[in-house]
CSV table of C-alpha atoms and ligand atoms in Angstrom, one decimal:
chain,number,residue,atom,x,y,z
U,198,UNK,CA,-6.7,5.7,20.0
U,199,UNK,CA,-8.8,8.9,18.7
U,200,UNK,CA,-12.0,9.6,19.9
U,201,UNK,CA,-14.2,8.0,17.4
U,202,UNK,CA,-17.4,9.3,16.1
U,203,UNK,CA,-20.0,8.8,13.8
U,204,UNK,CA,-20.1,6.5,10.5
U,205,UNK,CA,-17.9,7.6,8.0
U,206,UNK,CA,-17.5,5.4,5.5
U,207,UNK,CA,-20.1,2.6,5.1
U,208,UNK,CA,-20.1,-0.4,2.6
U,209,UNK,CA,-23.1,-1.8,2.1
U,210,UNK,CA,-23.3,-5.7,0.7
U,211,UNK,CA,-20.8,-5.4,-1.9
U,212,UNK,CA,-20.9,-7.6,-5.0
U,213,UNK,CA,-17.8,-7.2,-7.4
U,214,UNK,CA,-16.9,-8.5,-10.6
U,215,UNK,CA,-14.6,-8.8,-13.1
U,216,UNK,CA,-14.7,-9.1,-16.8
U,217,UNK,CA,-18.2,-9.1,-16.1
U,218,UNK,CA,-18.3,-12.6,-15.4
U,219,UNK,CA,-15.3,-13.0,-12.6
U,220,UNK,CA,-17.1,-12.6,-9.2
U,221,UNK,CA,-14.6,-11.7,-6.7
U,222,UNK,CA,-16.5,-9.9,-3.6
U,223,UNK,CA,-19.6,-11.6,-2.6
U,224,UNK,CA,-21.6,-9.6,-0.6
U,225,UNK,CA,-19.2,-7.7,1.8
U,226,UNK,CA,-19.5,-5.2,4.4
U,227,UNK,CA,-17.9,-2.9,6.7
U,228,UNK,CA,-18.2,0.4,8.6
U,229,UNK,CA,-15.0,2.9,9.2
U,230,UNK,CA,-16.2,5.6,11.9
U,231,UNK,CA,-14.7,8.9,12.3
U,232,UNK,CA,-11.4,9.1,13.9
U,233,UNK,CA,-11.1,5.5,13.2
U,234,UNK,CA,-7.9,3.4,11.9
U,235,UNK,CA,-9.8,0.4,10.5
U,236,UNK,CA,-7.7,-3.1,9.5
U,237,UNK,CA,-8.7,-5.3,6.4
U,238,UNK,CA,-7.2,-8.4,6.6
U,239,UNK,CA,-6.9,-11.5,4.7
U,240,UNK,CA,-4.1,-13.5,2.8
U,241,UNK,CA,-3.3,-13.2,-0.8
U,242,UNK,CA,-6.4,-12.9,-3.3
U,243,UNK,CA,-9.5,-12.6,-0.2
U,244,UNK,CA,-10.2,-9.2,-2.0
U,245,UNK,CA,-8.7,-6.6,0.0
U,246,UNK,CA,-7.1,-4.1,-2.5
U,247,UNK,CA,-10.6,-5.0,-4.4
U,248,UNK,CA,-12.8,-3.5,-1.7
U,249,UNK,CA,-10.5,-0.4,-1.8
U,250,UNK,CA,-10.7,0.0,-5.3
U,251,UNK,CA,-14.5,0.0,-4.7
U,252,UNK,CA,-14.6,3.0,-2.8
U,253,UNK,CA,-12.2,4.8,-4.6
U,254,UNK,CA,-13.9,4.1,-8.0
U,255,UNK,CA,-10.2,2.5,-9.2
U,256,UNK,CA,-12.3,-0.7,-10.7
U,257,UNK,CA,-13.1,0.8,-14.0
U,258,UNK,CA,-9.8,1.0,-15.2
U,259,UNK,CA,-9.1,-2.7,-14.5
U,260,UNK,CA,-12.7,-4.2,-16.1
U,261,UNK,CA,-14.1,-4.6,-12.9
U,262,UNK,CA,-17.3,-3.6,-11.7
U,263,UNK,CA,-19.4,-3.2,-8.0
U,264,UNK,CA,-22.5,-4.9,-9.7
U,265,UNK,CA,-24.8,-5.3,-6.2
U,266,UNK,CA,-24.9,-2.8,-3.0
U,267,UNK,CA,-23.7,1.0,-2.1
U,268,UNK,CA,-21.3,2.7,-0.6
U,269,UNK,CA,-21.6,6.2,1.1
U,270,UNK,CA,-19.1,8.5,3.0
U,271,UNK,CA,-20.6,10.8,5.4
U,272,UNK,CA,-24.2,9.2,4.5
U,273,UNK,CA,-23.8,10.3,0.9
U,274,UNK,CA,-23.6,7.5,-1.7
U,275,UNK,CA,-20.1,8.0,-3.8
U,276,UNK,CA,-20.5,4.9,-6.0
U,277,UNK,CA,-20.6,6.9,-9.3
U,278,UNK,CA,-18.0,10.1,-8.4
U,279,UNK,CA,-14.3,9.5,-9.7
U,280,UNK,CA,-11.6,9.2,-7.7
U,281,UNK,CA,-10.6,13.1,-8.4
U,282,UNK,CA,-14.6,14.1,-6.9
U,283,UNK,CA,-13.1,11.8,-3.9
U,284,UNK,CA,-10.3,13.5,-3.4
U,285,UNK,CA,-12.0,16.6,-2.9
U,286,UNK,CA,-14.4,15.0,-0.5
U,287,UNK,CA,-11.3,14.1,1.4
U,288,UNK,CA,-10.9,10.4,0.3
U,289,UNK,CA,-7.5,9.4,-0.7
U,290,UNK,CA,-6.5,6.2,-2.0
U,291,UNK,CA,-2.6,5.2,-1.9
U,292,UNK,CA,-1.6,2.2,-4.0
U,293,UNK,CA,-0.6,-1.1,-3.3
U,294,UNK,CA,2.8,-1.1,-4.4
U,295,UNK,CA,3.6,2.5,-3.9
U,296,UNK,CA,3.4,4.3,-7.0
U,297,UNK,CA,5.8,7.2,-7.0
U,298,UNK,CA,6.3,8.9,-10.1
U,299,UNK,CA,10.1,8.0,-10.4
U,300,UNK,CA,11.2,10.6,-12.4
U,301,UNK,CA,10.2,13.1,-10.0
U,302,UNK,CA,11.9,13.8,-6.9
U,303,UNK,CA,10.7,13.4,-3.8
U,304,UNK,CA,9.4,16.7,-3.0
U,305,UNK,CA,7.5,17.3,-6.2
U,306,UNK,CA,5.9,13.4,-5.6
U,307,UNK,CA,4.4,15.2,-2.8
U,308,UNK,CA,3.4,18.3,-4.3
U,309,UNK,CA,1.2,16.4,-7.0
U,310,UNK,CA,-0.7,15.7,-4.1
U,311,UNK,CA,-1.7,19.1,-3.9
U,312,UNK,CA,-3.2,19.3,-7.9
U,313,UNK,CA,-7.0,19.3,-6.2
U,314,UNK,CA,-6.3,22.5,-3.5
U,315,UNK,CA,-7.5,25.5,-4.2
U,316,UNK,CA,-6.4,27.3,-1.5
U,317,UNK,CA,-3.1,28.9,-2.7
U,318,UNK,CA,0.8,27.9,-2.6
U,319,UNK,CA,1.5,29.3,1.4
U,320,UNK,CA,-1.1,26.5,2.8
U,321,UNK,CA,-0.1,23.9,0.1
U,322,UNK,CA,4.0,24.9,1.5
U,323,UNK,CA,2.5,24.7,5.2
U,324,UNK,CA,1.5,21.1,4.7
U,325,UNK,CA,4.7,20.2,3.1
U,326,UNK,CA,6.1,21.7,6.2
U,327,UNK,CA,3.8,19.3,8.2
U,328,UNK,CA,4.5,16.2,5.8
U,329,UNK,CA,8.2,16.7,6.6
U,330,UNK,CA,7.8,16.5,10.4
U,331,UNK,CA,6.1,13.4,10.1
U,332,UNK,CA,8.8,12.0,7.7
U,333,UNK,CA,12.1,13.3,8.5
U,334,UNK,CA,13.9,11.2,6.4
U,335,UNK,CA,11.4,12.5,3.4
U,336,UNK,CA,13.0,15.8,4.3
U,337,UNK,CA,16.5,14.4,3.6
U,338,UNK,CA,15.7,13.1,0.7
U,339,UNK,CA,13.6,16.0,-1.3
U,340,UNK,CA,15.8,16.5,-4.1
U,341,UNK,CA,16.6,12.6,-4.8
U,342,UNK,CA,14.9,11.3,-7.6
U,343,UNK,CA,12.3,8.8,-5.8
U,344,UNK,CA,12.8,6.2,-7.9
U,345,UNK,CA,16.6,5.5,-6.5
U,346,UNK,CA,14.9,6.2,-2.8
U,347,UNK,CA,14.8,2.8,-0.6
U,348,UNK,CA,11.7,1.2,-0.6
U,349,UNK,CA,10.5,2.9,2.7
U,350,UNK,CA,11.1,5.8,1.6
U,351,UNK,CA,9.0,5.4,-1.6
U,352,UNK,CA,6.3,4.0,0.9
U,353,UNK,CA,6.4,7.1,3.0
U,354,UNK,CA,6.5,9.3,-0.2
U,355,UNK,CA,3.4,7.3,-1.4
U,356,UNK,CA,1.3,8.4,2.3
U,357,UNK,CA,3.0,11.9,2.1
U,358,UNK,CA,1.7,12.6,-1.4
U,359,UNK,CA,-1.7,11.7,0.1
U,360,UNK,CA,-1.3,13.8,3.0
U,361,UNK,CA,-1.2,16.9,0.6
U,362,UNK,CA,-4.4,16.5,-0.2
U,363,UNK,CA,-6.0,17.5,3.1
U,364,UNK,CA,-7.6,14.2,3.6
U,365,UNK,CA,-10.3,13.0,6.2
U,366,UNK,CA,-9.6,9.6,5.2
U,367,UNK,CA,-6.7,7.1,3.7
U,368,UNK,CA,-7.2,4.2,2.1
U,369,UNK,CA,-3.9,2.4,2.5
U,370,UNK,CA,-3.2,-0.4,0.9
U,371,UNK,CA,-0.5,-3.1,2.0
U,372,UNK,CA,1.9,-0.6,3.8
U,373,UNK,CA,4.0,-3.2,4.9
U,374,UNK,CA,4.7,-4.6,1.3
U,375,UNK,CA,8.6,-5.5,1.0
U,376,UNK,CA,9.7,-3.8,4.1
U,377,UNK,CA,11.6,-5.0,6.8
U,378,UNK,CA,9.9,-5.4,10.3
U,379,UNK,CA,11.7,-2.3,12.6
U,380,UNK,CA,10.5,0.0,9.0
U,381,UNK,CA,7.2,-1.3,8.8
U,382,UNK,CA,6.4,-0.6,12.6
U,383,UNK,CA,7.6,2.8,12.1
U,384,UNK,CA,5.7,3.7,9.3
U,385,UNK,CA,2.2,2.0,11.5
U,386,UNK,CA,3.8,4.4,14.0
U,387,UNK,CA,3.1,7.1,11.4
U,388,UNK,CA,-0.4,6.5,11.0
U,389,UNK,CA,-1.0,6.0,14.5
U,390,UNK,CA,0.3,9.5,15.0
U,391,UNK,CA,-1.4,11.1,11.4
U,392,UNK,CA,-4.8,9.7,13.1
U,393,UNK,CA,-4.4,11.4,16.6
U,394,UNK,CA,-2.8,14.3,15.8
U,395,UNK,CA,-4.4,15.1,11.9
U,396,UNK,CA,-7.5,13.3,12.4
U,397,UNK,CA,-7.2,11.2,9.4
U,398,UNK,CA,-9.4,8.1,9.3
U,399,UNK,CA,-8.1,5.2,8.1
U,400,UNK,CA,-9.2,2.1,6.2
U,401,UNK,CA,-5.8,-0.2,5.7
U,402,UNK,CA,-5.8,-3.2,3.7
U,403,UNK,CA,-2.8,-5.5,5.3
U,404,UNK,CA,-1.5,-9.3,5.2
U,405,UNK,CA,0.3,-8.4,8.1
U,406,UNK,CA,-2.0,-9.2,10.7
U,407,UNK,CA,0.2,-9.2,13.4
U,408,UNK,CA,1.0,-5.1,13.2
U,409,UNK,CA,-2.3,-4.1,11.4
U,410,UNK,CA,-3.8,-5.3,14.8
U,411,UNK,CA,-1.6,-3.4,16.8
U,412,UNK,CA,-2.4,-0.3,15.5
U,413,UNK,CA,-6.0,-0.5,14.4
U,414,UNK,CA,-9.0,-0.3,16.4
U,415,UNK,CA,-11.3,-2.7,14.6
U,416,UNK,CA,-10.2,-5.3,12.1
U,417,UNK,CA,-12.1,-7.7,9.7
U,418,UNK,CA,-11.0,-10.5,8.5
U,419,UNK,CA,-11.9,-11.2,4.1
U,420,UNK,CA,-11.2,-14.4,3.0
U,421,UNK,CA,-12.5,-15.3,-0.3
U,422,UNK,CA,-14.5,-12.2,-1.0
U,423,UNK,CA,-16.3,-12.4,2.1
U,424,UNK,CA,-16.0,-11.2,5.9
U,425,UNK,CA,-15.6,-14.3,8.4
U,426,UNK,CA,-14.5,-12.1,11.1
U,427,UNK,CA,-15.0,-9.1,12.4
U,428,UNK,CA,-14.1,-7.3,15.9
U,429,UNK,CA,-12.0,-4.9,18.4
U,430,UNK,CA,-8.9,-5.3,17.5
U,431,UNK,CA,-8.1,-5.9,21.3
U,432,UNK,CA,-10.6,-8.7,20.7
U,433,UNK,CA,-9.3,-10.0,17.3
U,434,UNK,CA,-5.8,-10.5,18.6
U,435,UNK,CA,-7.0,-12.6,21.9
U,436,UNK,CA,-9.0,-14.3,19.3
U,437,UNK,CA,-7.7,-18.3,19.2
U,438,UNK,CA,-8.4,-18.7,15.7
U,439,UNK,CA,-7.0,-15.6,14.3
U,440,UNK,CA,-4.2,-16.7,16.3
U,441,UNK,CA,-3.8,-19.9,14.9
U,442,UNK,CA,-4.6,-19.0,11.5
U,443,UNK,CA,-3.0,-15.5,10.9
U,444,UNK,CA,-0.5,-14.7,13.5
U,445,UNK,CA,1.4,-17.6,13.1
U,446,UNK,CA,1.6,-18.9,16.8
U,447,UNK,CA,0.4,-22.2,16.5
U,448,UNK,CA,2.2,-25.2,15.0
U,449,UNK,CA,-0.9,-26.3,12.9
U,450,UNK,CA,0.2,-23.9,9.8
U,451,UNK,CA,-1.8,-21.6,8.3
U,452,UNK,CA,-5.2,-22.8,7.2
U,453,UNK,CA,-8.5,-21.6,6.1
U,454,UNK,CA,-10.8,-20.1,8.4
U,455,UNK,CA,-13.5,-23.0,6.9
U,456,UNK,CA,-11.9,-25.7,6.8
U,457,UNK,CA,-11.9,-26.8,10.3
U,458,UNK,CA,-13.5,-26.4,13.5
U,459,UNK,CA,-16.2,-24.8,12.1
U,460,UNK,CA,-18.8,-25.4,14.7
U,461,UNK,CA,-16.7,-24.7,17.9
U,462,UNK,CA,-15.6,-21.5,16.5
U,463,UNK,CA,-19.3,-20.7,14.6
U,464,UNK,CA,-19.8,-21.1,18.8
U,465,UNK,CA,-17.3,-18.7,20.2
U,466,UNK,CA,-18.0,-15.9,17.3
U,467,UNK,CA,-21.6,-15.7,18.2
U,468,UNK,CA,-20.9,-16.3,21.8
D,1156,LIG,N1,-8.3,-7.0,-12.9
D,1156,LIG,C1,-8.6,-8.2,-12.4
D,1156,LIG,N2,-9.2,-9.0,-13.3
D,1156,LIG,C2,-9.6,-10.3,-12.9
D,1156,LIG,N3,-9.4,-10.7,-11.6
D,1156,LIG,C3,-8.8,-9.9,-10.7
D,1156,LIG,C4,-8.4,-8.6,-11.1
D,1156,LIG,N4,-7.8,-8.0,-10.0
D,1156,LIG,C5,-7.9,-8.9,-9.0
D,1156,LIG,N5,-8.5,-10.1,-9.4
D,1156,LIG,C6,-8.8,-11.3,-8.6
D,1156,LIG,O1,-9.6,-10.9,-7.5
D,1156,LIG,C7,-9.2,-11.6,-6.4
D,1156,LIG,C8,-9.0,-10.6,-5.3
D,1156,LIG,O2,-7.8,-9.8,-5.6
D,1156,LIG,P1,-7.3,-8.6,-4.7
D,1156,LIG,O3,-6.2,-8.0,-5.4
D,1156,LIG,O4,-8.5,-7.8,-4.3
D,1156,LIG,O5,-6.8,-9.4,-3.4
D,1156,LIG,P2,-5.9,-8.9,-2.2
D,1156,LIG,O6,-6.7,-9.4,-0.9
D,1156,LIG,O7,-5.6,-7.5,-2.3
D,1156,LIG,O8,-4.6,-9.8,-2.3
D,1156,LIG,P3,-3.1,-9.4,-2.0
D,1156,LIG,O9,-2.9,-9.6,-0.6
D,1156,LIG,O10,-2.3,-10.4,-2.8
D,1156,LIG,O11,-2.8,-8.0,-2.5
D,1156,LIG,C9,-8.0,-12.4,-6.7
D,1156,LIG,O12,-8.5,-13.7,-7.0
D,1156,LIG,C10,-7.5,-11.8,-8.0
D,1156,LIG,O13,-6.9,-12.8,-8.8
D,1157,LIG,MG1,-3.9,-6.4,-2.4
């Protein structure tokens, strides 16, 4: 775990709609500190790739708007800069789904990652350099075409690409998406290390609760465009309910958080 600091990135009561009518986040939020690797769970539809969108000013393009509440980064509201103004403030969004240009090959992926640096080719080559320590296999691979790469490869591409920018902070979304267990612990390796060793803050969105909660340090838990749960992720994963509902390792299936036993676990939130 990095030493963690100060606030970095701070959502304040979020409201967002859609189609200015279709209200999908309902008042949520959440605090990343520096040095942080923050988990935002929740099963399909709870608003996860939503509240990343938020902050990285993504809605516009898909009719959706943050209609209530603020967002700042490093005490600064960003709610009206574009996601290139982000970028240069060190906020770097990668996309559910991965989004390489698949045309390109590998290695010039990564390098359109750079398009915002203004500090010459040799740094820009010296954080390729870095990008390929942390992916070796990236390194294989430069000259393939990433669209015929696997899809963990395209995955790491997708993080590499951001790593070009010189961020402070990714927001990752659904890392795990279509990849087999033994890749998608490696890649959560990956972050673990890019947040030591780089310093980059993190703000993951993640169905996978199970791994999200290994590596983060703090989790919370959206579930119809709200926050029913928030906490250490030490503390999330002891958590019976979370258990029962999201890791899988009770018999009773995988319900909603409201449904049942609202009272007796109402008790042992606040407790
Ligand atoms: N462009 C859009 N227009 C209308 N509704 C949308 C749009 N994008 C998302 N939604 C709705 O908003 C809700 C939240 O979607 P979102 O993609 O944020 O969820 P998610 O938690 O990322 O889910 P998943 O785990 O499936 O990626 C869903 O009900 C979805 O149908
Ligand atoms: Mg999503």
């Amino acid at each position: 775990m990095a030493e963690q600091g100060k606030d970095l990135l701070v959502i304040n009561n979020i409201e967002v709609i859609y189609d200015h009518v279709i209200l999908v986040l309902k008042g949520v939020s959440l605090t990343v500190h520096d040095g942080a690797i923050v988990a935002l769970l929740g099963a399909n539809g709870a608003g996860k790739t939503t509240t990343l969108k938020a902050v990285s000013n993504l809605l516009r393009a898909e009719r959706g708007e943050v209609t209530k509440g603020s967002i700042l980064y490093k005490d600064k509201r960003i709610d009206s800069l574009t996601p290139n103004d982000l970028v240069k403030l060190g906020v770097v969004q990668v996309m559910e789904g991965r989004h390489c240009f698949e045309h390109l090959t590998v290695e010039e992926n990564l390098l359109t990652g750079a398009h915002t640096r203004r500090d010459g080719r040799a740094e820009v080559m010296k954080d390729l350099e870095m990008v390929y320590r942390y992916f070796p296999r990236l390194k294989e691979r430069r000259k393939s075409q990433a669209g015929y790469t696997s899809g963990g490869e395209q995955q790491m591409t997708a993080i590499g690409r951001a790593l070009m920018a010189r961020p402070n902070m990714i927001l990752l979304d659904e890392p795990s998406m279509g990849l087999a267990p033994q890749l998608v612990e490696e890649i959560f390796e990956i972050v673990s290390e890019l947040n030591k060793k780089e310093k980059v803050s993190f703000l993951l969105a993640e169905q996978n609760t199970m791994v999200a909660l290994k590596y983060a340090d703090y989790g919370y838990i959206l579930e119809n465009g709200r926050v029913v749960l928030d906490g250490e992720a030490k503390s999330l994963r002891e958590n019976e309910d979370v258990k029962e509902f999201y890791l899988g390792l009770s018999t009773a299936g995988r319900k909603s958080f409201r449904d049942t036993k609202h009272y007796r676990r109402r008790k042992r939130w606040l407790a």
